[in-house]
Coordinates of C-alpha atoms in Angstrom, one line a residue:
M17 CA -16.0 -18.5 -59.1
T18 CA -17.9 -20.2 -56.2
S19 CA -16.2 -23.2 -54.7
A20 CA -18.6 -25.4 -52.8
W21 CA -15.8 -27.2 -51.1
A22 CA -14.2 -24.1 -49.8
L23 CA -17.6 -22.7 -48.6
A24 CA -18.3 -26.0 -46.8
A25 CA -14.9 -25.9 -45.2
I26 CA -15.4 -22.4 -44.0
A27 CA -18.8 -23.3 -42.6
L28 CA -17.3 -26.3 -40.8
V29 CA -14.7 -24.0 -39.2
C30 CA -17.4 -21.6 -38.1
V31 CA -19.7 -24.3 -36.6
T32 CA -16.7 -26.0 -34.8
T33 CA -15.7 -22.6 -33.4
S34 CA -19.2 -22.1 -32.0
A35 CA -19.4 -25.6 -30.6
I36 CA -16.1 -25.3 -28.8
G37 CA -17.1 -21.9 -27.5
L38 CA -20.3 -23.4 -26.0
L39 CA -18.2 -26.1 -24.4
G40 CA -16.1 -23.4 -22.6
L41 CA -19.3 -22.0 -21.1
R42 CA -19.6 -25.1 -18.9
F43 CA -16.4 -24.2 -17.0
T44 CA -17.0 -20.5 -16.5
R45 CA -18.0 -19.5 -13.0
G46 CA -16.6 -16.1 -12.0
T47 CA -14.6 -13.0 -13.0
S48 CA -11.3 -14.9 -13.0
D49 CA -12.7 -17.4 -15.5
F50 CA -13.8 -14.7 -17.8
Y51 CA -10.5 -12.8 -17.8
V52 CA -7.7 -15.4 -17.2
A53 CA -9.5 -18.8 -17.4
G54 CA -9.1 -19.3 -13.7
R55 CA -5.3 -19.2 -14.1
T56 CA -5.3 -22.9 -14.7
V57 CA -4.2 -23.3 -18.3
T58 CA -1.4 -25.8 -18.9
P59 CA 1.7 -24.8 -20.8
W60 CA 1.1 -26.8 -24.0
R61 CA -2.6 -25.8 -24.2
N62 CA -1.7 -22.2 -23.6
A63 CA 1.1 -22.4 -26.2
S64 CA -1.4 -23.7 -28.7
A65 CA -3.8 -21.0 -27.9
I66 CA -1.1 -18.3 -28.2
G67 CA -0.1 -19.8 -31.5
G68 CA -3.7 -19.7 -32.6
E69 CA -4.2 -16.1 -31.8
Y70 CA -0.7 -14.8 -32.8
L71 CA -0.7 -16.5 -36.3
S72 CA -3.1 -13.9 -37.8
A73 CA -4.0 -13.0 -41.3
A74 CA -0.6 -11.4 -41.7
S75 CA 1.1 -14.7 -40.9
F76 CA -1.2 -17.0 -42.9
L77 CA -1.7 -14.8 -46.0
G78 CA 0.5 -11.6 -45.6
I79 CA 4.0 -13.1 -45.3
A80 CA 3.6 -15.3 -48.4
A81 CA 2.1 -12.3 -50.3
L82 CA 5.0 -10.1 -49.3
M83 CA 7.6 -12.6 -50.4
Y84 CA 5.7 -13.2 -53.6
D85 CA 5.7 -9.5 -54.3
R86 CA 9.1 -8.4 -53.0
G87 CA 11.3 -11.4 -52.9
L88 CA 13.8 -12.9 -50.5
D89 CA 14.4 -9.6 -48.7
T90 CA 11.2 -10.5 -46.7
L91 CA 12.5 -13.9 -45.6
W92 CA 13.5 -12.4 -42.3
L93 CA 9.9 -11.6 -41.4
P94 CA 9.0 -15.0 -39.9
V95 CA 12.3 -14.9 -38.0
G96 CA 11.3 -11.5 -36.5
Y97 CA 7.8 -12.8 -35.5
T98 CA 9.4 -15.7 -33.7
V99 CA 12.2 -13.9 -32.0
G100 CA 9.7 -11.7 -30.3
Y101 CA 8.7 -14.6 -28.1
L102 CA 12.4 -15.3 -27.3
V103 CA 12.6 -11.8 -25.9
L104 CA 9.3 -12.4 -24.0
L105 CA 10.7 -15.6 -22.5
V106 CA 14.0 -14.1 -21.3
L107 CA 12.7 -10.8 -20.0
V108 CA 9.1 -10.6 -19.0
A109 CA 7.0 -13.9 -19.2
A110 CA 7.4 -15.0 -15.6
P111 CA 7.3 -11.5 -14.0
L112 CA 4.1 -10.8 -15.9
R113 CA 2.4 -13.9 -14.6
R114 CA 3.5 -13.2 -11.0
S115 CA 2.0 -9.7 -11.2
G116 CA -1.4 -11.2 -10.9
A117 CA -2.9 -8.7 -13.3
Y118 CA -5.8 -9.3 -15.7
T119 CA -4.7 -6.8 -18.3
L120 CA -1.8 -4.5 -19.3
P121 CA -3.5 -1.5 -17.6
D122 CA -3.8 -3.6 -14.5
F123 CA 0.0 -4.1 -14.6
A124 CA 0.6 -0.4 -15.2
E125 CA -1.5 0.5 -12.2
L126 CA 0.2 -2.1 -10.0
R127 CA 3.7 -1.1 -11.0
L128 CA 3.2 2.7 -11.0
D129 CA 0.5 3.0 -8.4
S130 CA -1.3 5.4 -10.7
R131 CA -4.8 5.6 -12.1
I132 CA -3.7 8.0 -14.7
A133 CA -1.1 5.5 -16.0
R134 CA -3.9 2.9 -16.1
T135 CA -6.1 5.2 -18.2
V136 CA -3.4 6.0 -20.7
C137 CA -2.5 2.4 -21.1
S138 CA -6.2 1.5 -21.5
V139 CA -6.4 4.0 -24.4
F140 CA -3.4 2.4 -26.2
V141 CA -4.7 -1.1 -25.6
I142 CA -8.0 -0.2 -27.2
G143 CA -6.2 1.6 -30.1
I144 CA -3.7 -1.3 -30.8
G145 CA -6.4 -4.0 -30.5
S146 CA -8.8 -2.1 -32.8
L147 CA -6.1 -1.4 -35.4
Y148 CA -5.1 -5.1 -35.4
L149 CA -8.8 -6.2 -35.7
I150 CA -9.4 -4.2 -38.9
P151 CA -7.2 -6.4 -41.2
Q152 CA -8.6 -9.6 -39.6
L153 CA -12.1 -8.6 -40.5
Q154 CA -11.2 -7.3 -43.9
G155 CA -9.2 -10.4 -44.6
A156 CA -12.2 -12.6 -43.9
G157 CA -14.1 -10.6 -46.4
L158 CA -11.4 -11.0 -49.0
V159 CA -11.3 -14.8 -48.5
L160 CA -15.0 -15.2 -48.7
R161 CA -15.3 -13.0 -51.7
H162 CA -12.5 -15.1 -53.4
V163 CA -14.2 -18.4 -52.9
T164 CA -17.9 -17.3 -53.4
G165 CA -17.9 -14.0 -55.3
W166 CA -20.1 -12.5 -52.5
P167 CA -19.5 -8.9 -51.4
Q168 CA -16.6 -8.4 -49.1
W169 CA -18.7 -7.2 -46.2
V170 CA -20.3 -10.6 -45.9
G171 CA -17.2 -12.3 -44.6
T172 CA -16.5 -9.3 -42.3
V173 CA -20.0 -9.7 -40.8
V174 CA -19.6 -13.4 -40.3
V175 CA -16.3 -13.2 -38.4
A176 CA -17.4 -10.2 -36.3
A177 CA -20.6 -11.9 -35.3
L178 CA -19.0 -15.2 -34.5
V179 CA -16.1 -13.8 -32.6
A180 CA -18.3 -11.5 -30.5
F181 CA -20.6 -14.5 -29.7
N182 CA -17.7 -16.6 -28.5
V183 CA -16.0 -14.0 -26.4
A184 CA -19.2 -12.7 -24.9
L185 CA -20.3 -16.2 -24.1
A186 CA -17.6 -17.3 -21.8
G187 CA -14.6 -15.0 -22.1
M188 CA -11.1 -16.5 -21.8
R189 CA -12.3 -20.0 -20.9
S190 CA -14.1 -20.1 -24.3
I191 CA -11.5 -18.6 -26.5
T192 CA -8.6 -20.7 -25.0
L193 CA -10.2 -23.9 -26.2
V194 CA -11.1 -22.3 -29.6
Q195 CA -7.6 -20.9 -30.2
A196 CA -5.8 -24.1 -29.2
V197 CA -7.8 -26.1 -31.7
Q198 CA -7.4 -23.5 -34.4
Y199 CA -3.6 -23.5 -34.2
W200 CA -3.5 -27.1 -35.2
L201 CA -6.2 -26.5 -37.9
K202 CA -4.1 -23.7 -39.4
L203 CA -0.9 -25.7 -39.4
T204 CA -2.5 -28.6 -41.1
A205 CA -4.3 -26.4 -43.6
L206 CA -0.9 -24.8 -44.5
V207 CA 1.3 -27.9 -44.5
V208 CA -0.8 -30.4 -46.5
P209 CA -1.3 -28.2 -49.6
A210 CA 2.4 -27.2 -49.4
F211 CA 3.5 -30.8 -49.5
V212 CA 1.2 -31.6 -52.5
M213 CA 2.4 -28.6 -54.5
L214 CA 6.1 -29.2 -53.7
A215 CA 5.6 -32.7 -55.0
V216 CA 4.2 -31.3 -58.2
W217 CA 7.1 -28.8 -58.4
F218 CA 9.6 -31.7 -58.2
R219 CA 7.6 -33.6 -60.8
D220 CA 7.7 -30.6 -63.2
G221 CA 11.5 -30.5 -63.0
R222 CA 11.9 -27.9 -60.3
P223 CA 11.3 -24.8 -62.4
A224 CA 12.9 -21.6 -61.2
A225 CA 11.0 -18.6 -59.8
V226 CA 10.1 -15.7 -62.1
A227 CA 12.1 -12.6 -61.0
D228 CA 11.8 -9.0 -61.9
S229 CA 13.5 -5.7 -60.8
T230 CA 11.6 -5.6 -57.5
W231 CA 12.3 -9.3 -56.6
W232 CA 15.9 -9.3 -55.6
D233 CA 18.2 -11.5 -53.5
P234 CA 19.6 -9.8 -50.4
L235 CA 22.6 -12.1 -50.5
T236 CA 23.9 -10.5 -53.7
S237 CA 22.1 -7.1 -53.8
T238 CA 23.5 -4.0 -52.1
G239 CA 20.1 -2.7 -51.6
N240 CA 19.7 0.9 -50.4
A241 CA 19.7 2.9 -47.2
G242 CA 15.9 3.2 -47.2
S243 CA 15.3 -0.6 -47.4
L244 CA 18.0 -1.3 -44.9
Y245 CA 16.4 1.2 -42.4
G246 CA 13.0 -0.4 -43.1
T247 CA 14.4 -3.9 -42.5
Y248 CA 15.9 -3.0 -39.1
S249 CA 12.8 -1.0 -38.1
V250 CA 10.4 -3.8 -38.8
L251 CA 12.6 -6.3 -37.1
L252 CA 12.7 -4.1 -34.0
A253 CA 8.9 -3.7 -34.1
L254 CA 8.5 -7.5 -34.4
C255 CA 11.0 -8.3 -31.7
L256 CA 9.8 -5.8 -29.1
G257 CA 6.2 -5.4 -30.3
S258 CA 5.2 -8.9 -29.4
M259 CA 5.6 -8.3 -25.7
G260 CA 3.4 -5.2 -26.0
L261 CA 0.5 -6.7 -28.0
P262 CA -2.4 -6.8 -25.5
H263 CA -3.9 -10.0 -26.8
V264 CA -0.5 -11.8 -26.5
V265 CA 0.5 -10.5 -23.0
V266 CA -2.9 -11.4 -21.4
R267 CA -2.4 -15.1 -22.2
F268 CA 0.5 -15.3 -19.7
Y269 CA -1.8 -14.3 -16.9
T270 CA -3.7 -17.6 -17.5
N271 CA -0.8 -19.9 -16.4
P272 CA -0.8 -21.2 -12.8
T273 CA 2.7 -19.9 -12.0
G274 CA 5.6 -17.9 -13.4
R275 CA 7.5 -21.2 -14.1
E276 CA 4.6 -22.4 -16.2
A277 CA 4.6 -19.1 -18.1
R278 CA 8.2 -19.7 -19.1
R279 CA 7.4 -23.2 -20.2
T280 CA 4.6 -21.9 -22.2
T281 CA 6.9 -19.5 -24.0
V282 CA 9.4 -22.2 -24.9
A283 CA 6.5 -24.3 -26.3
V284 CA 5.3 -21.2 -28.3
L285 CA 8.8 -20.9 -29.9
A286 CA 8.6 -24.5 -31.1
L287 CA 5.0 -24.1 -32.4
L288 CA 5.8 -20.8 -34.2
G289 CA 8.9 -22.3 -35.7
A290 CA 6.9 -25.2 -37.1
F291 CA 4.4 -22.8 -38.7
Y292 CA 6.7 -20.1 -40.1
V293 CA 8.6 -22.6 -42.3
W294 CA 5.7 -22.7 -44.7
P295 CA 4.6 -19.1 -45.7
P296 CA 7.9 -18.6 -47.6
V297 CA 7.3 -21.8 -49.4
Y298 CA 4.0 -20.4 -50.7
G299 CA 5.7 -17.1 -51.7
W300 CA 8.4 -19.0 -53.7
L301 CA 5.8 -21.3 -55.4
G302 CA 3.8 -18.2 -56.2
R303 CA 6.7 -16.8 -58.2
V304 CA 7.1 -20.2 -60.0
Y305 CA 3.5 -20.7 -61.0
L306 CA 1.8 -17.3 -60.9
S307 CA 2.6 -14.1 -62.8
P308 CA 3.1 -10.9 -60.8
S309 CA -0.4 -9.4 -60.2
A310 CA -2.0 -6.2 -59.0
A311 CA -1.7 -5.0 -55.5
G312 CA -5.3 -5.8 -54.7
E313 CA -4.7 -9.5 -55.5
R314 CA -1.6 -10.1 -53.5
D315 CA -3.3 -11.0 -50.2
T316 CA -5.2 -13.8 -52.0
M317 CA -2.2 -15.3 -53.6
V318 CA -2.1 -18.2 -51.2
L319 CA -5.7 -19.1 -52.1
R320 CA -5.1 -18.7 -55.9
L321 CA -2.0 -20.8 -56.0
P322 CA -3.4 -24.4 -56.1
E323 CA -5.4 -23.5 -59.2
S324 CA -2.2 -22.9 -61.1
V325 CA -0.3 -25.9 -59.7
V326 CA -2.6 -29.0 -59.7
S327 CA -5.6 -30.3 -61.5
T328 CA -9.1 -28.9 -60.9
G329 CA -10.4 -31.4 -58.4
V330 CA -7.3 -31.5 -56.3
A331 CA -7.0 -27.7 -56.5
Q332 CA -10.5 -27.3 -55.1
A333 CA -9.7 -29.6 -52.2
L334 CA -6.4 -27.8 -51.4
G335 CA -8.1 -24.4 -51.8
A336 CA -10.8 -25.5 -49.4
M337 CA -8.2 -26.4 -46.8
L338 CA -6.4 -23.1 -47.3
A339 CA -9.7 -21.1 -47.1
A340 CA -10.6 -22.9 -43.9
G341 CA -7.2 -22.3 -42.4
A342 CA -7.3 -18.6 -43.3
F343 CA -10.7 -18.3 -41.7
A344 CA -9.4 -20.0 -38.6
A345 CA -6.6 -17.4 -38.5
F346 CA -9.1 -14.6 -38.7
L347 CA -11.3 -16.1 -36.0
S348 CA -8.6 -17.0 -33.5
T349 CA -6.7 -13.7 -33.7
S350 CA -9.9 -11.7 -33.7
S351 CA -11.0 -13.6 -30.6
G352 CA -7.8 -12.7 -28.7
L353 CA -7.9 -9.1 -29.7
L354 CA -11.5 -8.7 -28.8
M355 CA -10.9 -10.4 -25.5
A356 CA -8.1 -8.0 -24.7
V357 CA -10.0 -4.8 -25.7
S358 CA -13.2 -6.0 -24.0
G359 CA -11.4 -6.7 -20.8
V360 CA -10.0 -3.2 -20.7
L361 CA -13.4 -1.6 -21.6
D362 CA -15.1 -3.7 -19.0
Q363 CA -12.6 -3.0 -16.2
D364 CA -12.4 0.8 -16.8
I365 CA -15.7 1.8 -18.3
A366 CA -18.5 -0.8 -18.2
R367 CA -17.9 -2.2 -14.7
P368 CA -17.7 1.2 -13.0
L369 CA -20.9 2.3 -14.7
Q370 CA -22.7 -0.9 -13.7
R371 CA -21.7 -0.5 -10.1
R372 CA -23.0 3.0 -10.2
L373 CA -26.3 2.5 -12.1
R374 CA -27.2 -1.2 -11.7
P375 CA -25.1 -2.8 -8.9
S376 CA -27.4 -5.8 -8.7
L377 CA -26.5 -7.0 -12.3
Q378 CA -24.1 -9.9 -12.7
P379 CA -20.5 -9.0 -13.7
S380 CA -20.9 -11.0 -16.9
R381 CA -23.5 -8.5 -18.2
S382 CA -21.0 -5.6 -18.2
F383 CA -18.4 -7.8 -19.9
R384 CA -20.8 -8.7 -22.7
A385 CA -21.7 -5.1 -23.2
A386 CA -18.0 -4.3 -23.4
V387 CA -17.6 -7.0 -26.1
L388 CA -20.3 -5.3 -28.3
L389 CA -18.7 -1.9 -27.8
A390 CA -15.2 -3.2 -28.6
I391 CA -16.2 -4.8 -31.9
L392 CA -18.2 -1.8 -33.1
V393 CA -15.5 0.6 -34.3
P394 CA -13.2 -2.0 -36.0
F395 CA -16.3 -3.5 -37.7
A396 CA -17.4 -0.1 -39.0
V397 CA -14.0 0.8 -40.4
A398 CA -13.6 -2.7 -42.0
V399 CA -16.9 -2.3 -43.8
L400 CA -17.0 1.4 -44.6
G401 CA -13.3 2.2 -44.9
G402 CA -10.9 1.4 -47.8
T403 CA -9.1 -2.0 -48.0
F404 CA -5.6 -1.7 -46.4
G405 CA -2.7 -4.1 -46.9
I406 CA -2.9 -6.8 -44.2
S407 CA 0.8 -6.7 -43.4
L408 CA 0.9 -2.9 -43.4
V409 CA -1.8 -2.4 -40.8
V410 CA -0.5 -5.3 -38.6
G411 CA 3.0 -3.7 -38.9
Y412 CA 1.7 -0.5 -37.4
A413 CA 0.1 -2.3 -34.5
F414 CA 3.5 -3.9 -33.8
A415 CA 5.2 -0.5 -34.1
I416 CA 2.8 1.2 -31.6
A417 CA 3.1 -1.7 -29.2
S418 CA 6.9 -1.6 -29.5
A419 CA 7.1 2.1 -28.7
T420 CA 4.6 2.0 -25.8
F421 CA 4.2 -1.2 -23.8
A422 CA 7.6 -2.7 -24.6
P423 CA 9.6 0.1 -22.8
L424 CA 7.0 0.2 -20.0
L425 CA 7.3 -3.6 -19.4
L426 CA 11.1 -3.8 -19.7
L427 CA 11.8 -0.8 -17.4
G428 CA 8.8 -1.6 -15.2
V429 CA 10.0 -5.1 -14.6
W430 CA 13.8 -4.5 -14.4
W431 CA 14.4 -0.9 -13.2
R432 CA 13.4 0.3 -9.8
G433 CA 14.1 3.9 -10.8
L434 CA 11.1 4.1 -13.1
S435 CA 8.9 6.9 -12.0
R436 CA 5.2 7.6 -12.7
K437 CA 6.0 10.8 -14.7
G438 CA 8.8 9.1 -16.6
A439 CA 6.7 6.1 -17.6
L440 CA 3.8 8.3 -18.7
A441 CA 6.0 10.6 -20.7
G442 CA 7.7 7.7 -22.5
V443 CA 4.4 5.9 -23.3
L444 CA 2.9 9.2 -24.6
V445 CA 5.9 10.1 -26.8
G446 CA 6.3 6.7 -28.3
G447 CA 2.6 6.1 -28.7
L448 CA 1.7 9.5 -30.2
G449 CA 4.7 9.3 -32.6
T450 CA 3.8 5.9 -34.0
S451 CA 0.1 6.6 -34.0
I452 CA 0.5 9.8 -36.0
S453 CA 2.7 8.0 -38.5
A454 CA 0.1 5.3 -38.9
A455 CA -2.7 7.8 -39.3
V456 CA -0.9 9.8 -42.0
M457 CA 0.3 6.8 -44.0
L458 CA -3.1 5.0 -43.9
A459 CA -5.2 8.0 -44.6
R460 CA -3.1 10.3 -46.8
P461 CA 0.1 8.6 -48.0
D462 CA 0.3 11.1 -50.8
L463 CA 1.2 14.0 -48.4
V464 CA 4.8 12.8 -47.7
S465 CA 7.7 11.5 -49.7
G466 CA 11.4 10.8 -49.5
T467 CA 13.1 10.3 -46.1
V468 CA 10.0 11.6 -44.2
R469 CA 7.9 8.9 -45.8
Q470 CA 10.4 6.2 -44.9
L471 CA 10.4 7.4 -41.3
L472 CA 6.6 7.3 -41.2
V473 CA 6.2 4.0 -42.9
D474 CA 8.6 2.3 -40.4
P475 CA 8.5 4.3 -37.2
A476 CA 9.6 1.7 -34.7
A477 CA 13.4 2.4 -35.3
W478 CA 13.1 5.9 -34.0
A479 CA 10.0 5.9 -31.8
T480 CA 11.0 3.0 -29.5
P481 CA 14.5 4.3 -28.6
L482 CA 13.0 7.7 -28.1
A483 CA 10.3 6.3 -25.7
V484 CA 13.0 4.5 -23.7
F485 CA 15.2 7.7 -23.6
V486 CA 12.3 9.8 -22.5
M487 CA 11.3 7.3 -19.8
V488 CA 14.8 7.2 -18.4
V489 CA 15.6 10.9 -18.5
V490 CA 12.3 12.0 -17.0
S491 CA 12.5 9.3 -14.3
L492 CA 15.9 10.5 -13.3
M493 CA 14.6 14.1 -13.2
T494 CA 11.6 13.1 -11.1
P495 CA 12.7 10.7 -8.4
G496 CA 9.9 12.0 -6.1
S497 CA 7.3 10.3 -8.3
I498 CA 8.8 6.8 -7.9
P499 CA 6.0 4.8 -6.3
A500 CA 6.6 4.0 -2.6
S501 CA 5.5 0.4 -3.3
T502 CA 8.2 -0.2 -5.9
A503 CA 10.4 -2.5 -3.7
R504 CA 7.4 -4.6 -2.7
T505 CA 6.1 -4.8 -6.3
L506 CA 9.5 -5.8 -7.8
T507 CA 9.8 -8.5 -5.1
R508 CA 6.5 -9.9 -6.2
L509 CA 7.5 -9.9 -9.8
H510 CA 10.9 -11.6 -9.4
V511 CA 10.6 -14.0 -6.5
P512 CA 9.5 -17.4 -7.7
E513 CA 6.3 -18.7 -6.1
A514 CA 8.1 -21.5 -4.2
V515 CA 10.6 -19.1 -2.7
A516 CA 7.9 -16.5 -1.9
L517 CA 6.3 -18.9 0.6
G518 CA 9.2 -18.0 2.9
D519 CA 9.7 -14.4 1.9
P520 CA 8.0 -11.9 4.3
N521 CA 7.9 -9.3 1.5
A522 CA 6.1 -11.5 -1.0
D523 CA 2.5 -12.5 -1.0
P524 CA 1.9 -15.9 -2.7
N525 CA -1.9 -15.5 -2.2
A526 CA -2.1 -12.1 -3.8
D527 CA -3.6 -13.5 -7.0
A528 CA -6.5 -15.3 -5.3
R529 CA -7.2 -12.3 -3.1
A530 CA -7.1 -9.9 -6.0
D531 CA -9.5 -12.1 -7.9
S532 CA -11.9 -12.3 -4.9
E533 CA -11.8 -8.5 -4.4
R534 CA -12.6 -7.9 -8.1
E535 CA -15.6 -10.3 -7.9
G536 CA -16.7 -8.7 -4.7
H537 CA -16.5 -5.1 -6.1
A538 CA -18.2 -6.3 -9.3
A539 CA -21.1 -7.6 -7.3
G540 CA -21.6 -4.3 -5.6
H541 CA -20.3 -5.5 -2.2

């Protein structure tokens, strides 16, 4: 049934997103503004933007849907999502910022002094970003179909067009403002309805949740080996995958210094903790007020819940808030993903072609062409492909990131013995293993069963350690391929900016010079 309130709320979110994106255009001047917002984003604003893009459809709708479907054994999911940033804070946030890179492939080339490493990382950035984009676009279609009854492709088209417009308009400057605002919009849209429905739950005498054989309590159930393996595998993917997600990592390049990057990560932990309290509340209330439903309806459980808890008028208002929050989640996460994928396509494909064919064109032209190219494949899959579970697809994106970029970043930042061949071998082994698992289970899940199926459903537990093992062993076997610039690069990553001013091996002006060189090359000089 069409809800005028929900449709109006979604329209307001879309208009606000466009207006803020236009505001960002006023401050965009050069390449650095497009890619890293001039490296001037303050910690709390950056933390809000990270929260805006990280809290995707899987967080806003998927976690509550999983808890509604499977019970308390999914309560650790919000913990895993948040712990990933603690790992980022301790191990890589500041070194990543000091690297001066624009993208993950930039970092790979800097650390390994290898164009081949850059190319391989570019392929995986595009793959992870595109895979993560698909459920965002499909989720938007589900939400709009739920509140209007329109075909699912309509919501997909709206989000794809709006996100492409904002990213192409002003790059990172634009989406930083958009995502920071959308975090607070999402938090408000989730908290207010939850308080209202909890008040009704207390008024109704605090009824118990409806349980069935699949909805068990991990505190009393012994479970089974398969579910225990799956739990640890997903936790590993969430904890390590966060540092390998291209749209997350690129945000740390926007802080002025490594110290500011660490402060940003601390703020992110607080913001994520404030948000992740609430999805489990929706999952619990769903078991109280909704009957178990078909798999195709699980992802809309959060949107359907107010209708069963409160009166019609209040339900429409709360449903409108939730629909607006869900759409904000799709828009903000899609913006970050599209920015990360577009940056790689521009740096490695569009910009080199422009310099060769039309060197007089402005750099922003190639970036905007890359944006259109980056949105094309995910959009086509979202419209023409089948509907996948939001949490399932996002889980595979985390698993691939965990088995590729997490080992590369950890060993690249902390181990001087990492060689080019070792890094490439580890990334390829981990990436291909998780990618093949995702391809099989998303395309033909009927082909496998038993233990093999469990390993393919949750590949992070074996693929990530395997990638690390391969990186270490191959690096020890090929010491001749350790980059000659390793000592200088590690000094740059680990020496704080204030100390680097007196360190002859460090270059505190490297970021500014690198930005100028990129702009000069882009202009054909």
